[in-house]
Amino acid sequence: TLKPTWEDPAGTVTVSRGEEEGKIVFSDNEILHCSLGIVSGLKALSRMFRWKDGSFEFHHDLQLSGA
């Protein structure tokens, strides 16, 4: 089992595939916001989970602006 090495597991995961970019913002093991273009919430998360390829970056800040 992998365990996080930071005290407060919070941040933003930016997921991209081609020209598409989504963000998943979380804190305390809960998703606070998720967006993909103009789509947000569970619908955005579901669309990103269906991607068969792409890349991601983790940022230790909560990127809620512009979401």
PDB file of N, CA, C and O in Angstrom:
ATOM      1  N   THR A   1       0.842  -1.181   0.000  1.00  0.00           N
ATOM      2  CA  THR A   1       0.000   0.000   0.000  1.00  0.00           C
ATOM      3  C   THR A   1       0.883   1.237   0.000  1.00  0.00           C
ATOM      4  O   THR A   1       1.768   1.360   0.827  1.00  0.00           O
ATOM      5  N   LEU A   2       0.593   2.147  -0.914  1.00  0.00           N
ATOM      6  CA  LEU A   2       1.329   3.403  -0.959  1.00  0.00           C
ATOM      7  C   LEU A   2       0.702   4.399   0.002  1.00  0.00           C
ATOM      8  O   LEU A   2      -0.511   4.516   0.087  1.00  0.00           O
ATOM      9  N   LYS A   3       1.535   5.116   0.716  1.00  0.00           N
ATOM     10  CA  LYS A   3       1.046   6.136   1.634  1.00  0.00           C
ATOM     11  C   LYS A   3       1.642   7.472   1.236  1.00  0.00           C
ATOM     12  O   LYS A   3       2.805   7.535   0.869  1.00  0.00           O
ATOM     13  N   PRO A   4       0.852   8.548   1.280  1.00  0.00           N
ATOM     14  CA  PRO A   4       1.400   9.859   0.922  1.00  0.00           C
ATOM     15  C   PRO A   4       2.505  10.268   1.886  1.00  0.00           C
ATOM     16  O   PRO A   4       2.477   9.919   3.059  1.00  0.00           O
ATOM     17  N   THR A   5       3.472  11.008   1.358  1.00  0.00           N
ATOM     18  CA  THR A   5       4.597  11.438   2.179  1.00  0.00           C
ATOM     19  C   THR A   5       4.419  12.859   2.693  1.00  0.00           C
ATOM     20  O   THR A   5       5.282  13.384   3.348  1.00  0.00           O
ATOM     21  N   TRP A   6       3.294  13.478   2.415  1.00  0.00           N
ATOM     22  CA  TRP A   6       3.059  14.834   2.895  1.00  0.00           C
ATOM     23  C   TRP A   6       1.974  14.822   3.956  1.00  0.00           C
ATOM     24  O   TRP A   6       1.139  13.940   3.999  1.00  0.00           O
ATOM     25  N   GLU A   7       1.994  15.833   4.802  1.00  0.00           N
ATOM     26  CA  GLU A   7       1.047  15.917   5.930  1.00  0.00           C
ATOM     27  C   GLU A   7      -0.396  16.130   5.465  1.00  0.00           C
ATOM     28  O   GLU A   7      -1.288  15.434   5.881  1.00  0.00           O
ATOM     29  N   ASP A   8      -0.620  17.148   4.639  1.00  0.00           N
ATOM     30  CA  ASP A   8      -1.973  17.479   4.178  1.00  0.00           C
ATOM     31  C   ASP A   8      -2.056  17.158   2.691  1.00  0.00           C
ATOM     32  O   ASP A   8      -1.624  17.957   1.870  1.00  0.00           O
ATOM     33  N   PRO A   9      -2.587  16.005   2.326  1.00  0.00           N
ATOM     34  CA  PRO A   9      -2.658  15.668   0.911  1.00  0.00           C
ATOM     35  C   PRO A   9      -3.656  16.573   0.190  1.00  0.00           C
ATOM     36  O   PRO A   9      -4.856  16.312   0.188  1.00  0.00           O
ATOM     37  N   ALA A  10      -3.159  17.660  -0.332  1.00  0.00           N
ATOM     38  CA  ALA A  10      -4.006  18.625  -1.023  1.00  0.00           C
ATOM     39  C   ALA A  10      -3.260  19.134  -2.240  1.00  0.00           C
ATOM     40  O   ALA A  10      -2.035  19.216  -2.243  1.00  0.00           O
ATOM     41  N   GLY A  11      -4.001  19.469  -3.265  1.00  0.00           N
ATOM     42  CA  GLY A  11      -3.381  20.024  -4.447  1.00  0.00           C
ATOM     43  C   GLY A  11      -4.284  19.917  -5.653  1.00  0.00           C
ATOM     44  O   GLY A  11      -5.481  19.658  -5.535  1.00  0.00           O
ATOM     45  N   THR A  12      -3.662  20.110  -6.806  1.00  0.00           N
ATOM     46  CA  THR A  12      -4.377  20.078  -8.070  1.00  0.00           C
ATOM     47  C   THR A  12      -3.654  19.149  -9.028  1.00  0.00           C
ATOM     48  O   THR A  12      -2.443  19.236  -9.183  1.00  0.00           O
ATOM     49  N   VAL A  13      -4.401  18.271  -9.647  1.00  0.00           N
ATOM     50  CA  VAL A  13      -3.862  17.434 -10.707  1.00  0.00           C
ATOM     51  C   VAL A  13      -4.374  18.011 -12.020  1.00  0.00           C
ATOM     52  O   VAL A  13      -5.587  18.151 -12.209  1.00  0.00           O
ATOM     53  N   THR A  14      -3.454  18.394 -12.882  1.00  0.00           N
ATOM     54  CA  THR A  14      -3.802  18.869 -14.214  1.00  0.00           C
ATOM     55  C   THR A  14      -3.604  17.708 -15.178  1.00  0.00           C
ATOM     56  O   THR A  14      -2.522  17.131 -15.249  1.00  0.00           O
ATOM     57  N   VAL A  15      -4.675  17.358 -15.885  1.00  0.00           N
ATOM     58  CA  VAL A  15      -4.665  16.228 -16.801  1.00  0.00           C
ATOM     59  C   VAL A  15      -4.820  16.775 -18.213  1.00  0.00           C
ATOM     60  O   VAL A  15      -5.685  17.627 -18.456  1.00  0.00           O
ATOM     61  N   SER A  16      -3.980  16.313 -19.138  1.00  0.00           N
ATOM     62  CA  SER A  16      -4.095  16.819 -20.507  1.00  0.00           C
ATOM     63  C   SER A  16      -3.988  15.708 -21.528  1.00  0.00           C
ATOM     64  O   SER A  16      -3.345  14.690 -21.308  1.00  0.00           O
ATOM     65  N   ARG A  17      -4.670  15.946 -22.623  1.00  0.00           N
ATOM     66  CA  ARG A  17      -4.649  15.025 -23.772  1.00  0.00           C
ATOM     67  C   ARG A  17      -4.847  15.890 -25.005  1.00  0.00           C
ATOM     68  O   ARG A  17      -5.912  16.461 -25.220  1.00  0.00           O
ATOM     69  N   GLY A  18      -3.784  16.020 -25.791  1.00  0.00           N
ATOM     70  CA  GLY A  18      -3.860  16.905 -26.956  1.00  0.00           C
ATOM     71  C   GLY A  18      -4.141  18.327 -26.509  1.00  0.00           C
ATOM     72  O   GLY A  18      -3.438  18.871 -25.663  1.00  0.00           O
ATOM     73  N   GLU A  19      -5.194  18.911 -27.055  1.00  0.00           N
ATOM     74  CA  GLU A  19      -5.574  20.290 -26.706  1.00  0.00           C
ATOM     75  C   GLU A  19      -6.480  20.361 -25.477  1.00  0.00           C
ATOM     76  O   GLU A  19      -6.762  21.447 -24.976  1.00  0.00           O
ATOM     77  N   GLU A  20      -6.952  19.225 -25.002  1.00  0.00           N
ATOM     78  CA  GLU A  20      -7.861  19.199 -23.852  1.00  0.00           C
ATOM     79  C   GLU A  20      -7.073  19.227 -22.549  1.00  0.00           C
ATOM     80  O   GLU A  20      -6.030  18.587 -22.422  1.00  0.00           O
ATOM     81  N   GLU A  21      -7.572  19.986 -21.576  1.00  0.00           N
ATOM     82  CA  GLU A  21      -6.940  20.029 -20.260  1.00  0.00           C
ATOM     83  C   GLU A  21      -8.007  20.066 -19.175  1.00  0.00           C
ATOM     84  O   GLU A  21      -8.949  20.852 -19.247  1.00  0.00           O
ATOM     85  N   GLY A  22      -7.845  19.197 -18.197  1.00  0.00           N
ATOM     86  CA  GLY A  22      -8.768  19.151 -17.075  1.00  0.00           C
ATOM     87  C   GLY A  22      -8.037  19.362 -15.770  1.00  0.00           C
ATOM     88  O   GLY A  22      -6.809  19.221 -15.704  1.00  0.00           O
ATOM     89  N   LYS A  23      -8.787  19.709 -14.740  1.00  0.00           N
ATOM     90  CA  LYS A  23      -8.205  19.894 -13.411  1.00  0.00           C
ATOM     91  C   LYS A  23      -9.050  19.168 -12.381  1.00  0.00           C
ATOM     92  O   LYS A  23     -10.278  19.202 -12.428  1.00  0.00           O
ATOM     93  N   ILE A  24      -8.354  18.522 -11.457  1.00  0.00           N
ATOM     94  CA  ILE A  24      -8.995  17.876 -10.321  1.00  0.00           C
ATOM     95  C   ILE A  24      -8.354  18.472  -9.078  1.00  0.00           C
ATOM     96  O   ILE A  24      -7.152  18.323  -8.861  1.00  0.00           O
ATOM     97  N   VAL A  25      -9.144  19.179  -8.285  1.00  0.00           N
ATOM     98  CA  VAL A  25      -8.650  19.851  -7.083  1.00  0.00           C
ATOM     99  C   VAL A  25      -9.138  19.069  -5.874  1.00  0.00           C
ATOM    100  O   VAL A  25     -10.322  18.763  -5.767  1.00  0.00           O
ATOM    101  N   PHE A  26      -8.207  18.732  -4.973  1.00  0.00           N
ATOM    102  CA  PHE A  26      -8.599  17.938  -3.816  1.00  0.00           C
ATOM    103  C   PHE A  26      -7.871  18.383  -2.551  1.00  0.00           C
ATOM    104  O   PHE A  26      -6.804  19.001  -2.607  1.00  0.00           O
ATOM    105  N   SER A  27      -8.474  18.077  -1.416  1.00  0.00           N
ATOM    106  CA  SER A  27      -7.897  18.349  -0.102  1.00  0.00           C
ATOM    107  C   SER A  27      -8.494  17.369   0.887  1.00  0.00           C
ATOM    108  O   SER A  27      -9.687  17.044   0.801  1.00  0.00           O
ATOM    109  N   ASP A  28      -7.683  16.897   1.807  1.00  0.00           N
ATOM    110  CA  ASP A  28      -8.149  15.937   2.818  1.00  0.00           C
ATOM    111  C   ASP A  28      -8.868  14.744   2.197  1.00  0.00           C
ATOM    112  O   ASP A  28      -9.934  14.329   2.655  1.00  0.00           O
ATOM    113  N   ASN A  29      -8.299  14.220   1.101  1.00  0.00           N
ATOM    114  CA  ASN A  29      -8.834  13.044   0.420  1.00  0.00           C
ATOM    115  C   ASN A  29     -10.227  13.237  -0.176  1.00  0.00           C
ATOM    116  O   ASN A  29     -10.951  12.273  -0.396  1.00  0.00           O
ATOM    117  N   GLU A  30     -10.614  14.480  -0.423  1.00  0.00           N
ATOM    118  CA  GLU A  30     -11.908  14.759  -1.048  1.00  0.00           C
ATOM    119  C   GLU A  30     -11.707  15.638  -2.264  1.00  0.00           C
ATOM    120  O   GLU A  30     -10.901  16.565  -2.246  1.00  0.00           O
ATOM    121  N   ILE A  31     -12.459  15.367  -3.337  1.00  0.00           N
ATOM    122  CA  ILE A  31     -12.416  16.219  -4.516  1.00  0.00           C
ATOM    123  C   ILE A  31     -13.234  17.467  -4.223  1.00  0.00           C
ATOM    124  O   ILE A  31     -14.410  17.382  -3.853  1.00  0.00           O
ATOM    125  N   LEU A  32     -12.606  18.634  -4.379  1.00  0.00           N
ATOM    126  CA  LEU A  32     -13.286  19.907  -4.157  1.00  0.00           C
ATOM    127  C   LEU A  32     -13.888  20.439  -5.444  1.00  0.00           C
ATOM    128  O   LEU A  32     -14.939  21.084  -5.436  1.00  0.00           O
ATOM    129  N   HIS A  33     -13.186  20.214  -6.551  1.00  0.00           N
ATOM    130  CA  HIS A  33     -13.652  20.725  -7.837  1.00  0.00           C
ATOM    131  C   HIS A  33     -13.006  19.921  -8.951  1.00  0.00           C
ATOM    132  O   HIS A  33     -11.875  19.475  -8.824  1.00  0.00           O
ATOM    133  N   CYS A  34     -13.727  19.778 -10.036  1.00  0.00           N
ATOM    134  CA  CYS A  34     -13.213  19.087 -11.202  1.00  0.00           C
ATOM    135  C   CYS A  34     -13.746  19.814 -12.433  1.00  0.00           C
ATOM    136  O   CYS A  34     -14.931  20.170 -12.482  1.00  0.00           O
ATOM    137  N   SER A  35     -12.871  20.068 -13.408  1.00  0.00           N
ATOM    138  CA  SER A  35     -13.324  20.740 -14.619  1.00  0.00           C
ATOM    139  C   SER A  35     -12.572  20.220 -15.836  1.00  0.00           C
ATOM    140  O   SER A  35     -11.432  19.787 -15.754  1.00  0.00           O
ATOM    141  N   LEU A  36     -13.248  20.267 -16.970  1.00  0.00           N
ATOM    142  CA  LEU A  36     -12.678  19.889 -18.262  1.00  0.00           C
ATOM    143  C   LEU A  36     -13.335  20.807 -19.286  1.00  0.00           C
ATOM    144  O   LEU A  36     -14.502  20.621 -19.634  1.00  0.00           O
ATOM    145  N   GLY A  37     -12.603  21.836 -19.694  1.00  0.00           N
ATOM    146  CA  GLY A  37     -13.206  22.829 -20.587  1.00  0.00           C
ATOM    147  C   GLY A  37     -14.354  23.523 -19.879  1.00  0.00           C
ATOM    148  O   GLY A  37     -14.204  23.986 -18.754  1.00  0.00           O
ATOM    149  N   ILE A  38     -15.526  23.525 -20.517  1.00  0.00           N
ATOM    150  CA  ILE A  38     -16.687  24.186 -19.897  1.00  0.00           C
ATOM    151  C   ILE A  38     -17.499  23.232 -19.021  1.00  0.00           C
ATOM    152  O   ILE A  38     -18.450  23.638 -18.374  1.00  0.00           O
ATOM    153  N   VAL A  39     -17.111  21.961 -19.000  1.00  0.00           N
ATOM    154  CA  VAL A  39     -17.811  20.946 -18.207  1.00  0.00           C
ATOM    155  C   VAL A  39     -17.166  20.870 -16.821  1.00  0.00           C
ATOM    156  O   VAL A  39     -15.953  20.981 -16.686  1.00  0.00           O
ATOM    157  N   SER A  40     -17.988  20.683 -15.785  1.00  0.00           N
ATOM    158  CA  SER A  40     -17.435  20.578 -14.434  1.00  0.00           C
ATOM    159  C   SER A  40     -18.124  19.455 -13.663  1.00  0.00           C
ATOM    160  O   SER A  40     -19.083  18.857 -14.140  1.00  0.00           O
ATOM    161  N   GLY A  41     -17.599  19.191 -12.484  1.00  0.00           N
ATOM    162  CA  GLY A  41     -18.190  18.199 -11.603  1.00  0.00           C
ATOM    163  C   GLY A  41     -17.955  16.767 -12.053  1.00  0.00           C
ATOM    164  O   GLY A  41     -16.964  16.449 -12.726  1.00  0.00           O
ATOM    165  N   LEU A  42     -18.874  15.904 -11.694  1.00  0.00           N
ATOM    166  CA  LEU A  42     -18.769  14.476 -11.976  1.00  0.00           C
ATOM    167  C   LEU A  42     -18.698  14.189 -13.475  1.00  0.00           C
ATOM    168  O   LEU A  42     -17.990  13.273 -13.905  1.00  0.00           O
ATOM    169  N   LYS A  43     -19.387  14.991 -14.280  1.00  0.00           N
ATOM    170  CA  LYS A  43     -19.368  14.798 -15.724  1.00  0.00           C
ATOM    171  C   LYS A  43     -17.947  14.986 -16.276  1.00  0.00           C
ATOM    172  O   LYS A  43     -17.480  14.220 -17.116  1.00  0.00           O
ATOM    173  N   ALA A  44     -17.235  16.009 -15.795  1.00  0.00           N
ATOM    174  CA  ALA A  44     -15.852  16.255 -16.230  1.00  0.00           C
ATOM    175  C   ALA A  44     -14.937  15.114 -15.792  1.00  0.00           C
ATOM    176  O   ALA A  44     -14.118  14.627 -16.578  1.00  0.00           O
ATOM    177  N   LEU A  45     -15.077  14.689 -14.552  1.00  0.00           N
ATOM    178  CA  LEU A  45     -14.252  13.603 -14.027  1.00  0.00           C
ATOM    179  C   LEU A  45     -14.485  12.314 -14.820  1.00  0.00           C
ATOM    180  O   LEU A  45     -13.547  11.624 -15.209  1.00  0.00           O
ATOM    181  N   SER A  46     -15.725  12.012 -15.111  1.00  0.00           N
ATOM    182  CA  SER A  46     -16.080  10.822 -15.871  1.00  0.00           C
ATOM    183  C   SER A  46     -15.462  10.850 -17.265  1.00  0.00           C
ATOM    184  O   SER A  46     -14.941   9.843 -17.751  1.00  0.00           O
ATOM    185  N   ARG A  47     -15.490  12.008 -17.907  1.00  0.00           N
ATOM    186  CA  ARG A  47     -14.899  12.122 -19.246  1.00  0.00           C
ATOM    187  C   ARG A  47     -13.393  11.893 -19.207  1.00  0.00           C
ATOM    188  O   ARG A  47     -12.844  11.216 -20.079  1.00  0.00           O
ATOM    189  N   MET A  48     -12.715  12.433 -18.210  1.00  0.00           N
ATOM    190  CA  MET A  48     -11.269  12.241 -18.112  1.00  0.00           C
ATOM    191  C   MET A  48     -10.927  10.782 -17.815  1.00  0.00           C
ATOM    192  O   MET A  48      -9.940  10.259 -18.332  1.00  0.00           O
ATOM    193  N   PHE A  49     -11.716  10.113 -16.998  1.00  0.00           N
ATOM    194  CA  PHE A  49     -11.467   8.705 -16.686  1.00  0.00           C
ATOM    195  C   PHE A  49     -11.599   7.806 -17.916  1.00  0.00           C
ATOM    196  O   PHE A  49     -11.049   6.714 -17.944  1.00  0.00           O
ATOM    197  N   ARG A  50     -12.326   8.257 -18.930  1.00  0.00           N
ATOM    198  CA  ARG A  50     -12.492   7.463 -20.147  1.00  0.00           C
ATOM    199  C   ARG A  50     -11.332   7.616 -21.120  1.00  0.00           C
ATOM    200  O   ARG A  50     -11.232   6.861 -22.084  1.00  0.00           O
ATOM    201  N   TRP A  51     -10.442   8.584 -20.883  1.00  0.00           N
ATOM    202  CA  TRP A  51      -9.295   8.774 -21.771  1.00  0.00           C
ATOM    203  C   TRP A  51      -8.399   7.544 -21.725  1.00  0.00           C
ATOM    204  O   TRP A  51      -8.117   7.000 -20.662  1.00  0.00           O
ATOM    205  N   LYS A  52      -7.907   7.133 -22.857  1.00  0.00           N
ATOM    206  CA  LYS A  52      -7.005   5.986 -22.926  1.00  0.00           C
ATOM    207  C   LYS A  52      -5.542   6.412 -22.901  1.00  0.00           C
ATOM    208  O   LYS A  52      -4.651   5.581 -22.745  1.00  0.00           O
ATOM    209  N   ASP A  53      -5.277   7.703 -23.078  1.00  0.00           N
ATOM    210  CA  ASP A  53      -3.921   8.219 -23.010  1.00  0.00           C
ATOM    211  C   ASP A  53      -3.967   9.658 -22.510  1.00  0.00           C
ATOM    212  O   ASP A  53      -5.035  10.229 -22.351  1.00  0.00           O
ATOM    213  N   GLY A  54      -2.816  10.205 -22.247  1.00  0.00           N
ATOM    214  CA  GLY A  54      -2.724  11.573 -21.752  1.00  0.00           C
ATOM    215  C   GLY A  54      -1.580  11.703 -20.766  1.00  0.00           C
ATOM    216  O   GLY A  54      -0.807  10.765 -20.559  1.00  0.00           O
ATOM    217  N   SER A  55      -1.475  12.855 -20.167  1.00  0.00           N
ATOM    218  CA  SER A  55      -0.432  13.087 -19.166  1.00  0.00           C
ATOM    219  C   SER A  55      -1.021  13.885 -18.012  1.00  0.00           C
ATOM    220  O   SER A  55      -2.106  14.451 -18.127  1.00  0.00           O
ATOM    221  N   PHE A  56      -0.295  13.900 -16.898  1.00  0.00           N
ATOM    222  CA  PHE A  56      -0.779  14.652 -15.752  1.00  0.00           C
ATOM    223  C   PHE A  56       0.387  15.282 -15.004  1.00  0.00           C
ATOM    224  O   PHE A  56       1.522  14.849 -15.112  1.00  0.00           O
ATOM    225  N   GLU A  57       0.072  16.339 -14.266  1.00  0.00           N
ATOM    226  CA  GLU A  57       1.027  17.021 -13.386  1.00  0.00           C
ATOM    227  C   GLU A  57       0.346  17.267 -12.060  1.00  0.00           C
ATOM    228  O   GLU A  57      -0.833  17.599 -12.025  1.00  0.00           O
ATOM    229  N   PHE A  58       1.103  17.120 -10.987  1.00  0.00           N
ATOM    230  CA  PHE A  58       0.578  17.418  -9.656  1.00  0.00           C
ATOM    231  C   PHE A  58       1.167  18.737  -9.180  1.00  0.00           C
ATOM    232  O   PHE A  58       2.367  18.988  -9.324  1.00  0.00           O
ATOM    233  N   HIS A  59       0.307  19.585  -8.635  1.00  0.00           N
ATOM    234  CA  HIS A  59       0.727  20.872  -8.063  1.00  0.00           C
ATOM    235  C   HIS A  59       0.270  20.910  -6.612  1.00  0.00           C
ATOM    236  O   HIS A  59      -0.864  20.536  -6.314  1.00  0.00           O
ATOM    237  N   HIS A  60       1.129  21.358  -5.728  1.00  0.00           N
ATOM    238  CA  HIS A  60       0.804  21.380  -4.300  1.00  0.00           C
ATOM    239  C   HIS A  60      -0.061  22.564  -3.886  1.00  0.00           C
ATOM    240  O   HIS A  60      -0.156  22.875  -2.718  1.00  0.00           O
ATOM    241  N   ASP A  61      -0.694  23.226  -4.840  1.00  0.00           N
ATOM    242  CA  ASP A  61      -1.602  24.323  -4.486  1.00  0.00           C
ATOM    243  C   ASP A  61      -2.992  24.023  -5.027  1.00  0.00           C
ATOM    244  O   ASP A  61      -3.164  23.195  -5.907  1.00  0.00           O
ATOM    245  N   LEU A  62      -3.972  24.683  -4.456  1.00  0.00           N
ATOM    246  CA  LEU A  62      -5.365  24.481  -4.858  1.00  0.00           C
ATOM    247  C   LEU A  62      -5.690  25.494  -5.937  1.00  0.00           C
ATOM    248  O   LEU A  62      -5.870  26.672  -5.650  1.00  0.00           O
ATOM    249  N   GLN A  63      -5.751  25.060  -7.183  1.00  0.00           N
ATOM    250  CA  GLN A  63      -5.979  25.949  -8.319  1.00  0.00           C
ATOM    251  C   GLN A  63      -7.468  26.031  -8.625  1.00  0.00           C
ATOM    252  O   GLN A  63      -7.966  25.416  -9.552  1.00  0.00           O
ATOM    253  N   LEU A  64      -8.173  26.815  -7.826  1.00  0.00           N
ATOM    254  CA  LEU A  64      -9.613  26.944  -8.002  1.00  0.00           C
ATOM    255  C   LEU A  64      -9.979  28.087  -8.937  1.00  0.00           C
ATOM    256  O   LEU A  64     -11.076  28.114  -9.464  1.00  0.00           O
ATOM    257  N   SER A  65      -9.098  29.051  -9.154  1.00  0.00           N
ATOM    258  CA  SER A  65      -9.429  30.179 -10.019  1.00  0.00           C
ATOM    259  C   SER A  65      -9.526  29.724 -11.469  1.00  0.00           C
ATOM    260  O   SER A  65      -8.775  28.869 -11.917  1.00  0.00           O
ATOM    261  N   GLY A  66     -10.470  30.290 -12.169  1.00  0.00           N
ATOM    262  CA  GLY A  66     -10.678  29.940 -13.562  1.00  0.00           C
ATOM    263  C   GLY A  66     -11.329  28.583 -13.744  1.00  0.00           C
ATOM    264  O   GLY A  66     -11.506  28.109 -14.841  1.00  0.00           O
ATOM    265  N   ALA A  67     -11.720  27.939 -12.647  1.00  0.00           N
ATOM    266  CA  ALA A  67     -12.308  26.612 -12.757  1.00  0.00           C
ATOM    267  C   ALA A  67     -13.798  26.703 -12.925  1.00  0.00           C
ATOM    268  O   ALA A  67     -14.421  27.674 -12.682  1.00  0.00           O
TER     269      ALA A  67
END
